[in-house]
Coordinates of C-alpha atoms in Angstrom, one line a residue:
M15 CA -0.6 -0.4 0.1
V16 CA 3.1 2.4 0.9
M17 CA 4.1 1.9 -2.4
M18 CA 1.2 2.1 -4.9
A19 CA 0.8 5.4 -2.9
I20 CA 4.1 6.9 -3.7
A21 CA 4.3 4.7 -7.0
W22 CA 0.2 6.2 -8.4
P23 CA 0.7 9.9 -8.3
T24 CA 3.5 9.7 -10.7
L25 CA 2.4 7.1 -13.0
S26 CA -1.1 8.4 -13.5
F27 CA 1.2 11.4 -14.2
L28 CA 3.3 9.1 -17.1
H29 CA -0.7 8.0 -18.6
A30 CA -1.9 11.5 -18.5
V31 CA 1.5 12.0 -20.5
E32 CA 1.8 9.5 -22.7
W33 CA -2.1 9.7 -23.8
I34 CA -1.6 13.2 -25.0
F35 CA 1.4 12.2 -26.7
H36 CA -0.9 9.2 -28.5
S37 CA -3.5 11.7 -29.4
L38 CA -2.0 14.0 -30.7
Y39 CA 0.1 12.1 -32.9
K40 CA -1.7 9.0 -34.9
E41 CA -0.3 6.9 -37.9
N42 CA -1.2 7.7 -41.6
M43 CA -2.7 4.1 -42.7
E44 CA -3.0 5.4 -46.3
N45 CA -1.1 3.2 -48.4
K46 CA 0.0 0.8 -45.5
V47 CA -0.3 -2.9 -46.5
V48 CA -2.3 -5.6 -42.9
V49 CA -3.0 -8.7 -43.3
I50 CA -5.3 -9.9 -40.9
T51 CA -6.0 -13.0 -40.1
G52 CA -9.8 -13.9 -38.9
A53 CA -10.7 -10.8 -41.7
S54 CA -13.3 -10.1 -40.0
S55 CA -12.5 -5.7 -39.8
A56 CA -11.1 -3.1 -41.9
I57 CA -8.8 -0.3 -41.8
G58 CA -9.4 2.6 -43.3
E59 CA -7.5 3.3 -47.0
A60 CA -5.2 1.1 -46.1
N61 CA -4.1 -2.2 -48.9
L62 CA -5.8 -5.1 -47.1
V63 CA -4.8 -9.1 -47.5
L64 CA -7.6 -10.9 -45.5
V65 CA -7.2 -14.4 -44.3
A66 CA -9.3 -17.3 -43.6
R67 CA -9.8 -20.9 -44.1
R68 CA -13.1 -20.4 -46.0
E69 CA -12.7 -18.2 -49.7
H70 CA -16.4 -18.2 -50.6
R71 CA -16.5 -16.0 -46.5
L72 CA -13.8 -13.1 -48.0
R73 CA -15.2 -12.0 -51.1
G74 CA -18.7 -10.2 -49.0
I75 CA -16.1 -8.9 -46.6
R76 CA -13.9 -7.7 -48.8
E77 CA -16.3 -6.2 -50.9
N78 CA -17.2 -4.2 -46.8
A79 CA -14.0 -3.3 -47.1
R80 CA -13.6 -2.1 -50.8
L81 CA -16.9 0.1 -49.3
L82 CA -15.0 1.3 -46.1
G83 CA -12.7 2.9 -48.2
A84 CA -9.6 0.2 -48.6
K85 CA -8.0 0.5 -51.6
Q86 CA -6.7 -3.1 -52.6
V87 CA -8.3 -6.2 -50.6
L88 CA -6.4 -9.5 -51.3
V89 CA -8.4 -12.4 -50.4
I90 CA -6.3 -15.7 -49.4
A91 CA -8.1 -18.6 -48.0
A92 CA -5.2 -20.3 -45.4
D93 CA -5.4 -21.8 -41.9
V94 CA -2.9 -19.7 -39.3
V95 CA -2.6 -23.0 -37.1
K96 CA -0.9 -24.0 -40.0
E97 CA 3.1 -22.5 -40.3
E98 CA 3.0 -23.5 -43.9
D99 CA 0.2 -21.9 -45.4
C100 CA 1.3 -18.6 -42.7
R101 CA 4.6 -18.6 -45.2
R102 CA 2.2 -18.7 -48.2
F103 CA -0.1 -15.9 -47.0
I104 CA 2.9 -13.9 -45.9
S105 CA 5.1 -14.3 -49.7
D106 CA 2.1 -13.8 -51.6
T107 CA 1.4 -10.9 -50.0
I108 CA 5.0 -9.8 -50.5
S109 CA 4.9 -11.1 -54.0
Y110 CA 1.6 -8.7 -54.6
F111 CA 2.3 -5.2 -52.1
G112 CA 6.1 -5.4 -52.3
Q113 CA 5.8 -4.9 -47.8
L114 CA 3.6 -5.8 -45.1
N115 CA 3.3 -3.6 -41.8
H116 CA 0.4 -4.6 -40.0
L117 CA -0.7 -7.7 -39.4
V118 CA -3.8 -8.6 -37.3
N119 CA -4.2 -11.7 -35.1
S120 CA -7.6 -12.1 -34.9
A121 CA -8.8 -16.0 -35.2
S122 CA -10.1 -16.7 -32.3
L123 CA -12.3 -19.5 -31.2
G124 CA -14.2 -19.8 -27.5
H125 CA -16.4 -22.9 -25.8
T126 CA -19.3 -22.6 -23.2
F127 CA -18.8 -26.4 -21.4
F128 CA -17.9 -27.0 -18.0
F129 CA -14.0 -29.0 -18.1
E130 CA -15.7 -31.9 -16.3
E131 CA -18.5 -32.4 -18.7
A132 CA -16.0 -32.5 -21.6
T133 CA -15.7 -36.6 -22.5
D134 CA -14.0 -36.2 -25.9
T135 CA -11.0 -34.5 -25.6
S136 CA -9.7 -34.3 -28.8
V137 CA -11.0 -30.9 -28.7
F138 CA -8.8 -29.5 -26.3
P139 CA -5.9 -28.7 -29.2
H140 CA -8.0 -27.4 -31.7
M141 CA -8.7 -24.8 -29.0
M142 CA -5.0 -24.0 -28.2
D143 CA -4.1 -24.2 -32.1
I144 CA -6.8 -21.4 -32.6
N145 CA -6.2 -19.3 -30.0
F146 CA -2.3 -19.6 -29.3
W147 CA -0.7 -21.4 -32.2
G148 CA -3.0 -19.3 -34.5
N149 CA -1.3 -16.4 -33.4
V150 CA 2.1 -17.6 -32.8
Y151 CA 2.3 -19.0 -36.6
P152 CA 1.5 -15.6 -38.5
T153 CA 4.0 -13.3 -36.0
Y154 CA 6.9 -16.3 -36.9
V155 CA 6.7 -15.8 -40.4
A156 CA 5.2 -11.7 -40.4
L157 CA 8.6 -10.5 -38.1
P158 CA 10.9 -10.3 -40.5
Y159 CA 9.2 -7.9 -42.6
L160 CA 7.2 -5.9 -39.7
R161 CA 10.9 -5.9 -38.4
Q162 CA 11.6 -4.4 -42.0
S163 CA 8.9 -1.6 -42.1
R164 CA 8.9 -1.0 -38.4
G165 CA 5.3 -2.3 -38.1
R166 CA 2.9 -3.2 -35.8
I167 CA 1.1 -6.8 -34.4
L168 CA -2.3 -5.8 -33.3
V169 CA -3.2 -8.8 -30.9
N170 CA -7.0 -10.3 -29.9
A171 CA -7.0 -10.9 -26.5
S172 CA -9.6 -11.2 -23.7
V173 CA -10.0 -10.2 -20.2
E174 CA -10.7 -13.8 -19.4
S175 CA -6.9 -14.1 -19.4
W176 CA -6.9 -13.1 -16.0
L177 CA -10.9 -12.8 -15.2
P178 CA -11.9 -16.3 -14.5
M179 CA -15.1 -16.8 -16.0
P180 CA -17.4 -20.4 -16.1
R181 CA -17.7 -22.4 -19.2
M182 CA -14.1 -21.1 -20.2
S183 CA -11.8 -22.8 -19.0
L184 CA -9.7 -23.8 -22.1
Y185 CA -10.2 -20.6 -24.0
A186 CA -9.1 -18.4 -20.7
A187 CA -6.0 -20.5 -20.1
A188 CA -5.1 -20.3 -24.4
K189 CA -5.9 -16.2 -23.9
A190 CA -3.5 -15.7 -21.1
A191 CA -0.8 -18.1 -22.5
L192 CA -1.6 -16.1 -25.8
I193 CA -1.2 -12.3 -24.3
N194 CA 2.4 -13.7 -22.1
F195 CA 3.6 -14.7 -25.1
Y196 CA 3.7 -11.1 -26.3
E197 CA 4.6 -9.4 -23.4
T198 CA 7.6 -11.2 -24.0
L199 CA 8.2 -11.1 -27.3
R200 CA 7.5 -7.1 -26.8
F201 CA 10.3 -7.4 -24.6
E202 CA 12.8 -9.5 -27.1
I203 CA 12.0 -7.0 -29.9
K204 CA 12.4 -4.2 -28.7
D205 CA 11.5 -1.2 -30.8
A206 CA 11.8 -3.3 -33.8
A207 CA 8.2 -3.7 -34.1
G208 CA 5.5 -2.6 -31.5
I209 CA 2.7 -4.7 -30.3
T210 CA -0.5 -3.6 -29.3
I211 CA -2.7 -6.6 -27.4
A212 CA -6.3 -5.7 -27.1
T213 CA -8.0 -7.6 -24.5
H214 CA -11.9 -7.3 -24.2
G215 CA -15.0 -8.4 -21.6
W216 CA -18.0 -9.5 -23.1
I217 CA -18.9 -7.3 -25.7
G218 CA -21.7 -9.2 -27.5
G219 CA -24.8 -8.0 -28.1
E220 CA -26.6 -10.7 -28.1
T221 CA -25.9 -14.8 -27.7
G222 CA -25.3 -16.4 -31.5
R223 CA -25.8 -20.2 -31.9
G224 CA -22.6 -21.7 -33.4
K225 CA -22.2 -24.6 -35.6
F226 CA -18.9 -26.5 -35.9
M227 CA -18.4 -28.9 -38.5
I228 CA -16.0 -31.6 -38.0
E229 CA -14.2 -33.3 -40.8
E230 CA -13.1 -36.7 -41.5
G231 CA -9.6 -37.1 -42.4
A232 CA -5.9 -37.8 -41.5
E233 CA -6.0 -34.1 -39.5
M234 CA -9.5 -33.3 -37.6
Q235 CA -10.5 -29.5 -38.1
W236 CA -12.5 -27.5 -36.2
K237 CA -15.0 -25.2 -38.7
E238 CA -17.0 -22.5 -37.4
E239 CA -20.2 -21.4 -39.5
R240 CA -21.9 -18.7 -37.0
E241 CA -25.4 -19.4 -38.0
V242 CA -26.6 -16.0 -36.2
P243 CA -24.2 -13.3 -37.0
L244 CA -23.4 -10.7 -33.6
T245 CA -23.3 -7.0 -34.6
G246 CA -23.9 -5.5 -31.1
G247 CA -22.6 -1.9 -31.1
Q248 CA -20.0 -3.0 -28.2
V249 CA -18.8 -5.4 -30.9
E250 CA -17.7 -2.7 -33.5
E251 CA -17.0 0.2 -31.0
F252 CA -13.7 -2.8 -29.8
A253 CA -13.1 -3.1 -33.1
R254 CA -13.0 1.1 -33.4
K255 CA -11.1 1.1 -30.4
M256 CA -8.5 -1.5 -31.5
V257 CA -7.9 0.0 -34.7
S258 CA -7.4 3.2 -33.2
G259 CA -4.9 2.3 -30.8
A260 CA -2.5 0.7 -33.1
C261 CA -2.5 3.8 -35.5
R262 CA -2.1 5.5 -32.1
G263 CA 0.6 3.4 -31.3
E264 CA -0.2 2.3 -27.7
A265 CA 0.8 -0.3 -26.2
Y266 CA -2.6 -2.0 -24.3
V267 CA -6.6 -1.5 -26.0
K268 CA -9.4 -2.8 -22.9
H269 CA -12.6 -2.6 -23.8
P270 CA -14.4 -1.6 -21.0
S271 CA -11.9 0.0 -19.2
W272 CA -13.7 -0.8 -16.0
Y273 CA -12.8 -4.1 -15.7
D274 CA -9.7 -2.8 -15.1
I275 CA -10.8 -2.4 -11.3
F276 CA -11.0 -6.1 -11.1
L277 CA -7.6 -6.5 -12.2
L278 CA -6.9 -4.1 -8.8
Y279 CA -8.4 -6.8 -6.7
R280 CA -6.6 -9.9 -8.2
V281 CA -3.7 -8.1 -7.4
L282 CA -4.0 -6.8 -4.4
I283 CA -6.9 -8.6 -2.6
P284 CA -7.6 -11.7 -4.7
D285 CA -9.7 -13.5 -2.0
V286 CA -12.2 -10.8 -1.8
L287 CA -12.4 -11.1 -5.4
G288 CA -12.7 -15.0 -4.8
W289 CA -15.1 -14.2 -2.9
T290 CA -17.0 -12.4 -4.7
F291 CA -17.0 -14.4 -8.1
R292 CA -18.2 -17.6 -5.8
L293 CA -21.0 -15.4 -4.1
I294 CA -22.4 -14.5 -8.1
F295 CA -21.8 -18.5 -9.7
S296 CA -22.8 -20.4 -6.1
T297 CA -26.3 -20.2 -7.4
K298 CA -27.6 -23.2 -8.7
E299 CA -27.3 -23.0 -12.3
T300 CA -29.4 -24.4 -15.3
R301 CA -27.1 -26.0 -17.5
M302 CA -27.3 -25.6 -20.7
P303 CA -26.5 -28.7 -23.0
S304 CA -23.4 -28.0 -25.3
L305 CA -21.8 -30.7 -27.7
I306 CA -19.3 -29.3 -28.0
G307 CA -16.4 -31.2 -26.1
T308 CA -18.6 -34.0 -25.8
R309 CA -18.7 -37.4 -27.5
P310 CA -20.6 -37.4 -31.0
P311 CA -22.8 -40.1 -31.9
P312 CA -21.5 -43.1 -33.7
L313 CA -20.3 -42.5 -37.2
D314 CA -22.5 -44.4 -38.6
A315 CA -25.3 -42.8 -37.1
L316 CA -23.4 -39.7 -38.9
P317 CA -23.1 -37.9 -42.3
P318 CA -19.4 -37.9 -44.1
Q319 CA -19.4 -34.6 -41.9
K320 CA -20.4 -34.2 -38.3
L321 CA -22.3 -31.5 -36.8
L322 CA -22.0 -30.1 -34.1
S323 CA -24.1 -27.4 -32.2
G324 CA -24.0 -25.8 -29.1
P325 CA -24.2 -22.0 -27.6
Q326 CA -21.1 -19.8 -28.3
P327 CA -20.0 -16.7 -26.9
M328 CA -19.0 -13.1 -29.1
P329 CA -17.2 -13.7 -32.4
E330 CA -13.8 -12.7 -32.3

């Protein structure tokens, strides 16, 4: 408490000065080249490279990006959990535009099952693949080009990385690993390239029902098909804050900002936070059935592509 009393005013002053500087400086995105994995957003007048596993879903996003002011939009079908795919779309970007200025890692996948109810553990590595390795591989391949342009990496993280939430154990663990990876990388590369970590709370305006397909074959790939897209105002506001914060060179973007109070409790008086959450979540909860992470029916009862449904958290 003594250390906080001494350090807090100084840190508040430094943050205020930093905020004023960032408000005055904003990167001009004209003619910049931005690779977006997950392909869920557009950035002003930049040249965009949209990456996702299903090319047909990118075509509509490409048109929306052009309407929002993007100059050239390159669409590439790739899987970010495969290193060879990451090398291919980064190489195609350099071949087409000659440079890479920003990498936006937005590929993410949540879940809504209680850990102890999961009977099909084959889904566990997929959660880590998409939420962790799906960020690490594109970063590894893109980093040499980002060093050349002194560019920036924008990471879509989540407050669940340090704030416990039921039904999200694997997702929270993957996001915690993701944040620690980029915090370490920030020290390793120093000023060679910037890193903006964007964390959000529960920002979906409504809960959509997700549909997942597990394809049979040598490799089992999880594919998300959102039946009900989320268009809540908070999702759009978070996307705008992400872009604005990255253009100002901010290290962190948080939405909503009042979630920070939970971090203070987590660091200073974790017992109080634990008691509060136990009280909140101790009420008898009706457990909605979720087939994600549970044992599927026998193969002979299913078509070649098995369809699993379950409520999902917000899209990222």
